[in-house]
GROMACS .gro file of C-alpha atoms in nm:
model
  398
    1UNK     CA    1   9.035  12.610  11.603
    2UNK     CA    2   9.021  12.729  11.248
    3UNK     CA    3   9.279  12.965  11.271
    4UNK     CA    4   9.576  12.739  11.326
    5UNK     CA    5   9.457  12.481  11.041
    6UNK     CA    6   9.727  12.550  10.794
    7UNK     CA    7   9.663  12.307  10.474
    8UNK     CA    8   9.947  12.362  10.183
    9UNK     CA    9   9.780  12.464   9.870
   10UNK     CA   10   9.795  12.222   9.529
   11UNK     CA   11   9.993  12.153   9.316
   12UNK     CA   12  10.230  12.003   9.529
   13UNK     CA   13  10.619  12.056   9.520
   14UNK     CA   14  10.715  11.889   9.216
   15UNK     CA   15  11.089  11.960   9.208
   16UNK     CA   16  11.334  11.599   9.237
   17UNK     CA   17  11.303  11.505   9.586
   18UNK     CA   18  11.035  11.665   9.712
   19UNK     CA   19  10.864  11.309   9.782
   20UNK     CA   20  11.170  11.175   9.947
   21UNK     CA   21  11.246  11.488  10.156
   22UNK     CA   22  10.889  11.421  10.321
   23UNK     CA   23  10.980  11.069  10.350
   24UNK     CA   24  11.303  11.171  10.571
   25UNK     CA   25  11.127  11.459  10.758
   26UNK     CA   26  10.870  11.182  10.921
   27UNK     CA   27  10.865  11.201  11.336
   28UNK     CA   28  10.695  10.958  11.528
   29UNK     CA   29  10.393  11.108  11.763
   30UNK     CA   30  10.230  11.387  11.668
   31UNK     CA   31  10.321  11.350  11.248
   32UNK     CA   32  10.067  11.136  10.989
   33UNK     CA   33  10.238  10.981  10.706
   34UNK     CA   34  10.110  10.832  10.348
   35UNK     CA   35  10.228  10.755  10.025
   36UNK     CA   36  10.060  10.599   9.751
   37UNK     CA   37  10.074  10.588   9.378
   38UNK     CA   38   9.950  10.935   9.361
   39UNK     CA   39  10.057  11.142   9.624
   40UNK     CA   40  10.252  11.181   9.916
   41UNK     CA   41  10.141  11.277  10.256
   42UNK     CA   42  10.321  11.407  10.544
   43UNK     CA   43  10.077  11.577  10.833
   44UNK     CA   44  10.199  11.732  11.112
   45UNK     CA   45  10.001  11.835  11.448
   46UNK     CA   46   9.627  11.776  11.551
   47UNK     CA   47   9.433  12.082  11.436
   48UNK     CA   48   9.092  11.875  11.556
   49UNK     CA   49   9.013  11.519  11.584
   50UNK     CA   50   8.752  11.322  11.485
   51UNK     CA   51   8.511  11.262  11.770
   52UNK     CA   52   8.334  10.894  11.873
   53UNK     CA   53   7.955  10.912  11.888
   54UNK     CA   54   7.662  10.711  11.782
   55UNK     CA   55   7.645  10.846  11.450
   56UNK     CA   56   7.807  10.639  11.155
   57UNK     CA   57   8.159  10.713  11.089
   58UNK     CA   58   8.120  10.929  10.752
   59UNK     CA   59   7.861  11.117  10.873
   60UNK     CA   60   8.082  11.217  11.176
   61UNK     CA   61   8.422  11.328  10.925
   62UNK     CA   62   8.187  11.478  10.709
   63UNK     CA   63   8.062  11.729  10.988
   64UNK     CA   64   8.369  11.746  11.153
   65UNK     CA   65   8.559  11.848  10.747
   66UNK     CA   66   8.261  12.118  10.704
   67UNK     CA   67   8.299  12.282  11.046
   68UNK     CA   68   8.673  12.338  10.925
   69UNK     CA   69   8.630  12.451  10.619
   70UNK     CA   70   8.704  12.849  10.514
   71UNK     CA   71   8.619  13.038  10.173
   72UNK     CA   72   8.883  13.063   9.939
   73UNK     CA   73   9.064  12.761  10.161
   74UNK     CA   74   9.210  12.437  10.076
   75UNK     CA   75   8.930  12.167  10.196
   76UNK     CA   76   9.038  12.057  10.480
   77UNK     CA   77   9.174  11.696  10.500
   78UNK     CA   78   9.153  11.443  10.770
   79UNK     CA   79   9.388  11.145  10.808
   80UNK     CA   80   9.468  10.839  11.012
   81UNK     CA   81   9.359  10.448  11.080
   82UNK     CA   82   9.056  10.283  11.123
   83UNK     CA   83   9.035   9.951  11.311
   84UNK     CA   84   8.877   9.613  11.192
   85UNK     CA   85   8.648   9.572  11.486
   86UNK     CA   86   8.287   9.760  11.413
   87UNK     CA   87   8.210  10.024  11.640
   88UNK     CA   88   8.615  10.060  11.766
   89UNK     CA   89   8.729  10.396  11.818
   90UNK     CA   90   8.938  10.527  11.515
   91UNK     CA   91   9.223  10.781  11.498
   92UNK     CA   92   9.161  10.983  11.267
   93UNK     CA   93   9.268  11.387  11.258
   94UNK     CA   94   9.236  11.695  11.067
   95UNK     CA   95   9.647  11.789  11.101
   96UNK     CA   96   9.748  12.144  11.159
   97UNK     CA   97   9.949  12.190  10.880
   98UNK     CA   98   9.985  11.942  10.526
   99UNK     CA   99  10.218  11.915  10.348
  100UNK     CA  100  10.209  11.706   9.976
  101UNK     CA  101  10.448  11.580   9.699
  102UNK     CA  102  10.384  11.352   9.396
  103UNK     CA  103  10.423  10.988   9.463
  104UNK     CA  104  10.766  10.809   9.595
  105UNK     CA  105  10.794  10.598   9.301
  106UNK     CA  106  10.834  10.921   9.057
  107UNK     CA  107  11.097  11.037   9.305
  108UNK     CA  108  11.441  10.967   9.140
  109UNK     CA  109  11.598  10.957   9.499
  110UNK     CA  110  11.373  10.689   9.575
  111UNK     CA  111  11.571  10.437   9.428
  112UNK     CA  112  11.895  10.525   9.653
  113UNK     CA  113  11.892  10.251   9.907
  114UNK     CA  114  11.815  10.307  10.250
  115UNK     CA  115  12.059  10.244  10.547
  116UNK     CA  116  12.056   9.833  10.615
  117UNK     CA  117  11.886   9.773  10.954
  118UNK     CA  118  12.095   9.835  11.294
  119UNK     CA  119  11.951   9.593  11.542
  120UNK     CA  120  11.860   9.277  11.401
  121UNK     CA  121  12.042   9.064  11.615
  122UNK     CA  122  11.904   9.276  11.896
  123UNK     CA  123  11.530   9.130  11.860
  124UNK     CA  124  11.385   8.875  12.061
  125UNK     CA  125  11.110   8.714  11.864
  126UNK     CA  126  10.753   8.546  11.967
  127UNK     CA  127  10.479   8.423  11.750
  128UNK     CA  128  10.118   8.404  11.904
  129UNK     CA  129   9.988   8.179  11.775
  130UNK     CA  130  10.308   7.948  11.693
  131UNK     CA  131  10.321   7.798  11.371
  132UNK     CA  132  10.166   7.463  11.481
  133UNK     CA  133   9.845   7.640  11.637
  134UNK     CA  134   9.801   7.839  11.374
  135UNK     CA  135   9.790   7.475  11.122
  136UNK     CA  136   9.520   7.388  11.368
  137UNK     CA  137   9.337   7.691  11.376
  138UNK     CA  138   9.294   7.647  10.959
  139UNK     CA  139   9.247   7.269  11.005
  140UNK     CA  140   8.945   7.391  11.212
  141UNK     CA  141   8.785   7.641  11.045
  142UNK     CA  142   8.826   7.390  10.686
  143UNK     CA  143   8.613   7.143  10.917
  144UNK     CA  144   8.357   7.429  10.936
  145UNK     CA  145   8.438   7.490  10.584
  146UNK     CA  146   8.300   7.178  10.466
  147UNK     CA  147   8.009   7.135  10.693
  148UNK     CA  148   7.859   7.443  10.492
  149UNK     CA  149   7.908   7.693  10.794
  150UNK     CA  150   8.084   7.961  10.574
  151UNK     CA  151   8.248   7.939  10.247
  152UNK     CA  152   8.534   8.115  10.369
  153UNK     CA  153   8.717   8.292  10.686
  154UNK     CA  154   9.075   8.458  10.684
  155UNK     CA  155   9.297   8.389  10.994
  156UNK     CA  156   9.578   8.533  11.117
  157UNK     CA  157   9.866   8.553  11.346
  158UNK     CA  158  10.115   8.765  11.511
  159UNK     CA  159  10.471   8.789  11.551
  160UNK     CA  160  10.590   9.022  11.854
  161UNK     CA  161  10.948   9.142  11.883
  162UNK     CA  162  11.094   9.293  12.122
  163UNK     CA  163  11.463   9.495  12.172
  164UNK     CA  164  11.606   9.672  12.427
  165UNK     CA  165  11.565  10.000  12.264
  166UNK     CA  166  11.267  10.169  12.084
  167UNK     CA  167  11.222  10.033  11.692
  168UNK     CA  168  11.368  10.344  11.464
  169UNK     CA  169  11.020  10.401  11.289
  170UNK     CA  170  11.122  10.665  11.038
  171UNK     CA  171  11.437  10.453  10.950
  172UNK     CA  172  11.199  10.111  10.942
  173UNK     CA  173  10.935  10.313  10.688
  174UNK     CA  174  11.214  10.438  10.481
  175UNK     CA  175  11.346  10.133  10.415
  176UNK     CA  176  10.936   9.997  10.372
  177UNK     CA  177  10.903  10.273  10.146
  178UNK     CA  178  11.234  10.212   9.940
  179UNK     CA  179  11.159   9.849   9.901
  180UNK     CA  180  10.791   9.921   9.782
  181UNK     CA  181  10.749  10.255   9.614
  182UNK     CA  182  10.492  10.221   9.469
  183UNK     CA  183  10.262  10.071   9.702
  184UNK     CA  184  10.088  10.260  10.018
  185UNK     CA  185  10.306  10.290  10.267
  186UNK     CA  186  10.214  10.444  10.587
  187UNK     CA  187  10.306  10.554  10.971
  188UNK     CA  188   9.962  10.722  11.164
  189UNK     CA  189   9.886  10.699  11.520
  190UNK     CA  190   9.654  10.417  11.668
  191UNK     CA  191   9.602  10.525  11.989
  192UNK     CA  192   9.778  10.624  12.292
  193UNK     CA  193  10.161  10.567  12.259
  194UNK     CA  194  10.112  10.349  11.934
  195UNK     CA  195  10.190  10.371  11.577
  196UNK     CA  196  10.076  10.197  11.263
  197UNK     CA  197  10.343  10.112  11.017
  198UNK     CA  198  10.329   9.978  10.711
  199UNK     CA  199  10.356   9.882  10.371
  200UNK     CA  200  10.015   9.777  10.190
  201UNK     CA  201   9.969   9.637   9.808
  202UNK     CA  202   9.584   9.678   9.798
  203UNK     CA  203   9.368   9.974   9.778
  204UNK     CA  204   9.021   9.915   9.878
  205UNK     CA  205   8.860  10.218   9.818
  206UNK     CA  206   8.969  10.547   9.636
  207UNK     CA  207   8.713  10.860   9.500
  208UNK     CA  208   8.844  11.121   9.262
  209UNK     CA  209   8.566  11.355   9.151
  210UNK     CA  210   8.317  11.120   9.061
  211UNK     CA  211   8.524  10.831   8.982
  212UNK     CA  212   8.588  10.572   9.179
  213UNK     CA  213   8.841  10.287   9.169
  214UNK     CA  214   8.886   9.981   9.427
  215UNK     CA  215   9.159   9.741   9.381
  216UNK     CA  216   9.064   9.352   9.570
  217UNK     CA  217   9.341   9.140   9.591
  218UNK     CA  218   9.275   8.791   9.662
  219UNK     CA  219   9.520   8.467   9.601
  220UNK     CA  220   9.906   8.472   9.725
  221UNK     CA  221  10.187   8.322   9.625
  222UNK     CA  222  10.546   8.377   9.778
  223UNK     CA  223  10.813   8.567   9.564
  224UNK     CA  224  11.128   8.370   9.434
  225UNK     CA  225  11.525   8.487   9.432
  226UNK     CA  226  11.553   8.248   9.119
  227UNK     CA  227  11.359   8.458   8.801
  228UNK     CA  228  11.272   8.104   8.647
  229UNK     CA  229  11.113   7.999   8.957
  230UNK     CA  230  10.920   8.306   9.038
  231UNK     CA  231  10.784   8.344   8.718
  232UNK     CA  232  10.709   8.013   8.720
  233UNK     CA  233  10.484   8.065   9.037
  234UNK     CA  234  10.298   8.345   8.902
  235UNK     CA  235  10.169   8.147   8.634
  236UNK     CA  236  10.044   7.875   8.856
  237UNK     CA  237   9.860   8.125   9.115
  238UNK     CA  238   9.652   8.238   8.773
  239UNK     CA  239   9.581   7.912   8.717
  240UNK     CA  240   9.522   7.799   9.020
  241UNK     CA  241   9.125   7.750   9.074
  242UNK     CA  242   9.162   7.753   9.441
  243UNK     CA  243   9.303   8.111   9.426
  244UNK     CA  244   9.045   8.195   9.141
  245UNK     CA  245   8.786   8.082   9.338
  246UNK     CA  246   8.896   8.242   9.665
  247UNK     CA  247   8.932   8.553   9.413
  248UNK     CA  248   8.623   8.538   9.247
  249UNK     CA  249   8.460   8.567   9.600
  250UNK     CA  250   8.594   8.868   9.684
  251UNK     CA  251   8.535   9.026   9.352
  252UNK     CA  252   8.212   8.978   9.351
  253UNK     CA  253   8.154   9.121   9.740
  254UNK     CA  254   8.331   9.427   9.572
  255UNK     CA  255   8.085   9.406   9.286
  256UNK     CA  256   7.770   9.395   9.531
  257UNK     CA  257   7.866   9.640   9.778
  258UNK     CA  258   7.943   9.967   9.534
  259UNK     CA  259   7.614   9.862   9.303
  260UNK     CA  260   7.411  10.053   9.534
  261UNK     CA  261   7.662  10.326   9.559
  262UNK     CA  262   7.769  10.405   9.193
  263UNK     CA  263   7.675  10.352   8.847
  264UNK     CA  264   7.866  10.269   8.510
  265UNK     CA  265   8.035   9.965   8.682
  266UNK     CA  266   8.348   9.810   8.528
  267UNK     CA  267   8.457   9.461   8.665
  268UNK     CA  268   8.708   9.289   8.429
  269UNK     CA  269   8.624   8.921   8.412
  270UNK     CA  270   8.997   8.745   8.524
  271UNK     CA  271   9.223   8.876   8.736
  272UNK     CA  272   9.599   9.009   8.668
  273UNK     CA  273   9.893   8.956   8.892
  274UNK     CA  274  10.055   9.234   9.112
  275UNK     CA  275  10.417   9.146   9.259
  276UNK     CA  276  10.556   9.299   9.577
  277UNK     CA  277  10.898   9.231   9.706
  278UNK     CA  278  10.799   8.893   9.866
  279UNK     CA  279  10.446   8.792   9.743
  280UNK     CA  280  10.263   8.759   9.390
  281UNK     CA  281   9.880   8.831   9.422
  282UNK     CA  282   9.556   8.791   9.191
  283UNK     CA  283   9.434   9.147   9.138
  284UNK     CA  284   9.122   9.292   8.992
  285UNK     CA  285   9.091   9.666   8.958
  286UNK     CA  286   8.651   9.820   8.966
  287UNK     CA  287   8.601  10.129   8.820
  288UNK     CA  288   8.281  10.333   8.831
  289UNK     CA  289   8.113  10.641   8.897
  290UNK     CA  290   7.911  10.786   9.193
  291UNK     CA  291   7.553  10.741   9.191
  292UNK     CA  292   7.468  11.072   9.390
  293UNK     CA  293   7.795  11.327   9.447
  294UNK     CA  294   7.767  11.295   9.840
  295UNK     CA  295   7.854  10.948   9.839
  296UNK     CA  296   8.217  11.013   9.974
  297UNK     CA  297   8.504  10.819   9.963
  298UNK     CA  298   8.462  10.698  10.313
  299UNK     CA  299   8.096  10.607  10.285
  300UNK     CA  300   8.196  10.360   9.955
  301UNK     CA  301   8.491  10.189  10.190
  302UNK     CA  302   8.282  10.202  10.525
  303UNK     CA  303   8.033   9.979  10.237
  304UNK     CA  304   8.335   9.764  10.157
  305UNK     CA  305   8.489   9.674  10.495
  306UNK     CA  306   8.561   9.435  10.566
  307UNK     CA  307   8.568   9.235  10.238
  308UNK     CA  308   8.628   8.882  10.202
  309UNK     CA  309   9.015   8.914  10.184
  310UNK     CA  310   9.078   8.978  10.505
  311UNK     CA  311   8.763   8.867  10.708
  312UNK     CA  312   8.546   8.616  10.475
  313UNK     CA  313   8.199   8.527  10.384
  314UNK     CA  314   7.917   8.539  10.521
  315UNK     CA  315   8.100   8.842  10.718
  316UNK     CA  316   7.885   8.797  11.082
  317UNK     CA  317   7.999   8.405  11.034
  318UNK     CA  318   8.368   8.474  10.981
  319UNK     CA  319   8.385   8.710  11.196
  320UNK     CA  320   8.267   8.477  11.463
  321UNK     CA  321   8.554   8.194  11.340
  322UNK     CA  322   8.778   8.516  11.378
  323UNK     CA  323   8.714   8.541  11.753
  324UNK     CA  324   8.694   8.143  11.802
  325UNK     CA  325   9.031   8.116  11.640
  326UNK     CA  326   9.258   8.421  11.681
  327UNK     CA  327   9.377   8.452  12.046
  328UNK     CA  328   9.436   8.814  11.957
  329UNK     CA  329   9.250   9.134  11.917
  330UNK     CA  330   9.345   9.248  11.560
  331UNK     CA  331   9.322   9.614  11.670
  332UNK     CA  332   9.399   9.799  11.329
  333UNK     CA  333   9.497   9.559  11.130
  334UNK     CA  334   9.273   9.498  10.847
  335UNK     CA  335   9.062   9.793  10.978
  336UNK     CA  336   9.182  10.089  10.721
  337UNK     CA  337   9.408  10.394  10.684
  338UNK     CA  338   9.355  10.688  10.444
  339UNK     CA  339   9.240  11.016  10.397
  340UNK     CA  340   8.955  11.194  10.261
  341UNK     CA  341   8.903  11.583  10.235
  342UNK     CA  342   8.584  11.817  10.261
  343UNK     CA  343   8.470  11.739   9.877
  344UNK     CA  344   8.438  11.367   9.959
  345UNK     CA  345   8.750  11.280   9.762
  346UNK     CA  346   8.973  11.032   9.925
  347UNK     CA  347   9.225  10.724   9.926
  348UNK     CA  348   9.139  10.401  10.171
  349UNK     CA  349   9.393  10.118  10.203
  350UNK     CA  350   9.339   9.800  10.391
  351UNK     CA  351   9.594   9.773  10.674
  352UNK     CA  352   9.796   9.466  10.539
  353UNK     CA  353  10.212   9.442  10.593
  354UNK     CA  354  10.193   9.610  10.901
  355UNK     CA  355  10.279   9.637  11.254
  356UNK     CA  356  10.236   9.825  11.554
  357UNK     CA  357  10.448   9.979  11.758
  358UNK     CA  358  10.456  10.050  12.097
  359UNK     CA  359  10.794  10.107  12.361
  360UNK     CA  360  11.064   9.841  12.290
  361UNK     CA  361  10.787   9.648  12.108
  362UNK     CA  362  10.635   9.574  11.767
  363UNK     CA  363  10.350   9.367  11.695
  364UNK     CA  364  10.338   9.222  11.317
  365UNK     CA  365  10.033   9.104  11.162
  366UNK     CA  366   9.971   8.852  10.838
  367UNK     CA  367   9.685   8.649  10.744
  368UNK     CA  368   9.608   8.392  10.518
  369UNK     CA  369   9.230   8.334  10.290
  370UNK     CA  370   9.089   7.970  10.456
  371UNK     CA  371   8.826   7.799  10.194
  372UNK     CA  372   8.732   7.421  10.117
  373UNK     CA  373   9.070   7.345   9.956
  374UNK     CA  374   9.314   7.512  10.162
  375UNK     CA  375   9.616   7.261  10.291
  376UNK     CA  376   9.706   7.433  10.694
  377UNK     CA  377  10.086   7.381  10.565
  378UNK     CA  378  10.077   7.576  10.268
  379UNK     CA  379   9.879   7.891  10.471
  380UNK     CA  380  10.087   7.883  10.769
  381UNK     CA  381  10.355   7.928  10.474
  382UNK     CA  382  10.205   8.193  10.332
  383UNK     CA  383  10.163   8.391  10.631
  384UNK     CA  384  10.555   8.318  10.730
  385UNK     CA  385  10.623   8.463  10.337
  386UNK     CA  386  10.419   8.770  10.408
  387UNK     CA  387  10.599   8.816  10.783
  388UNK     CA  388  10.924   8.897  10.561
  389UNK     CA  389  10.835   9.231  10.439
  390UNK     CA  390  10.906   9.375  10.803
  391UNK     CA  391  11.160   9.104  10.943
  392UNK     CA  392  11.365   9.198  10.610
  393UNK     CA  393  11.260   9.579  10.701
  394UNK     CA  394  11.394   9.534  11.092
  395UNK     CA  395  11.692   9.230  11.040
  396UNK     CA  396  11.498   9.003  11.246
  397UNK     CA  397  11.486   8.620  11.139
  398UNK     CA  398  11.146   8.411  11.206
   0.00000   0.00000   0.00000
């Protein structure tokens, strides 16, 4: 098995378009791709996959890493998605062969504009739940809200769309990539025939060394084509105290789950704003250092997932107002996708902007936070604004 793991030494290919040229040499199936603010991933082939078993997750990559690892060798790296459900099977792989550049968004080609989609008009579109069940889904769980059940519990809903033809996945991540380049943006198996696709803002997890960073995001707004008007709605989602409440929650779930786990903890006290193409979000970036250097990247975000943004609090409660609510199994979305290698270093993003894909059809996912204040209208809204990061991506209209 170890002789046909083939991991490409660091540094990386640092020459102008080395980022992009991994971008464009994406195939569906058997090839892993990630690219986040500091690298870019493009895995090809299954040199050994991560087996299920009764033993936690970590323990089970870290055994799995150290059986593949050679003197004098890169440490080898395993990739792929992990789904929101506890105890799910993951997909996640130790590729063949690895292949790195520095991130998209220091690419020059990156800002080259992709090919506009193809088949827009070809897409026959079905939300599950429709807009009005979904208002009465969050009217529902407010009710709940209020009665002191939970303080809060994030739904969500689907959009599936369907063409005569197989979605072009490495022209639909190119143009996810191109319109987000410095996000995490991402195409990894999720099981038989299926593929994860996406474009994520928030990092939930990420171990350098001993330092360790996690990004929450908590608190939407939707984008505006008029720069008066979307600068006017940033400032009103940082001064919104529904959002900074909703914020502050998941903050401090951040806060209590790495405690244990690290030392030297850094948690500014207000949020900033990050800005994708379509949303604005309240952001709060922890730093800190491992407590004990075996804590691996994996073991801090297995601590971390899910955290309030896209599940709620108390977790067992929301989770139950999940299944009540959502006639849906969420499969990997909000689950994770990332990589860690053999020395416990690693990136883990939360599977947000996504969809998956599978024949003629793909399945896209967005969610809204529910607490005490929230107005059904204004979330259903919110999820529709976060749908447009992959109808723009495919030409599909809502």
């Amino acid at each position: 098995m170890t002789a046909s793991l083939s991991i490409q030494s660091a540094p990386p290919l640092v020459t102008p378009g080395a980022a992009v040229a991994l971008l464009d040499a994406y195939r569906p199936g058997a090839d892993r791709f990630l690219a986040t603010p500091r690298r870019t991933l493009l895995a090809h082939g299954t040199a050994a996959e991560v087996p299920d078993g009764s033993r936690p997750l970590p323990q089970r990559v870290h055994a799995l890493l150290h059986s593949l690892r050679e003197p004098a060798a890169p440490a080898p790296v395993v990739l792929g998605a992990i789904p929101f459900a506890p105890g799910a099977p993951a997909a996640l792989a130790v590729p063949r062969r690895l292949r790195s550049a520095p991130p998209l968004a220091q690419d020059p080609l990156i800002a080259l504009p992709a090919p506009d989609p193809a088949d827009g008009a070809d897409w026959q579109v079905r939300a599950w739940p429709a807009a009005e069940g979904y208002a009465a889904a969050v009217a529902s769980a407010v009710e709940r809200i209020r009665a002191g059940e939970l303080s809060k519990v994030v739904l969500a809903r689907t959009l599936e769309l369907t063409a005569p033809h197989a979605p072009d996945l490495p022209a639909l991540l190119n143009r996810l990539a191109r319109r987000d380049p410095s996000g995490y943006t991402f195409a990894v198996p999720s099981g038989p025939g299926r593929t994860l696709v996406g474009a994520s803002p928030e990092l939930l997890v990420a171990r350098r060394g001993p330092l360790v960073t996690a990004n929450p995001l908590a608190g939407s707004a939707p984008r505006s084509a008029d720069l008066a008007e979307d600068v006017r709605r940033a400032v009103a989602l940082l001064e919104s105290p529904k959002d900074l409440h909703e914020h502050a929650v998941v903050v401090d779930a951040v806060r209590q789950a790495l405690a244990p786990l690290c030392h030297r903890l850094t948690v500014p006290e207000r949020p900033t704003l990050v800005r994708t193409a379509t949303m604005w979000h309240l952001s709060t970036t922890v730093t800190g250092e491992v407590a004990d250097p075996g804590v691996t990247a994996l073991d801090l975000a297995s601590a971390l997932h899910p955290t309030p943004a896209v599940c709620g609090t108390p977790t067992d409660v929301a989770r139950a107002v999940i299944a009540d609510c959502e006639p849906f199994d969420r499969g990997a979305y909000t689950g994770m996708v990332g990589w860690q290698d053999a020395d416990g270093d690693g990136e883990w993003v939360v599977t947000i902007r996504c969809a998956e894909a599978e024949d003629h059809t793909l399945r896209l996912f967005a969610g809204a936070g529910v607490v005490a204040d929230s107005c059904p209208q204004a979330e259903t809204a919110e999820t529709a604004a976060k749908f447009r990061t992959f109808l723009d991506a495919v030409g599909a209209a809502l």
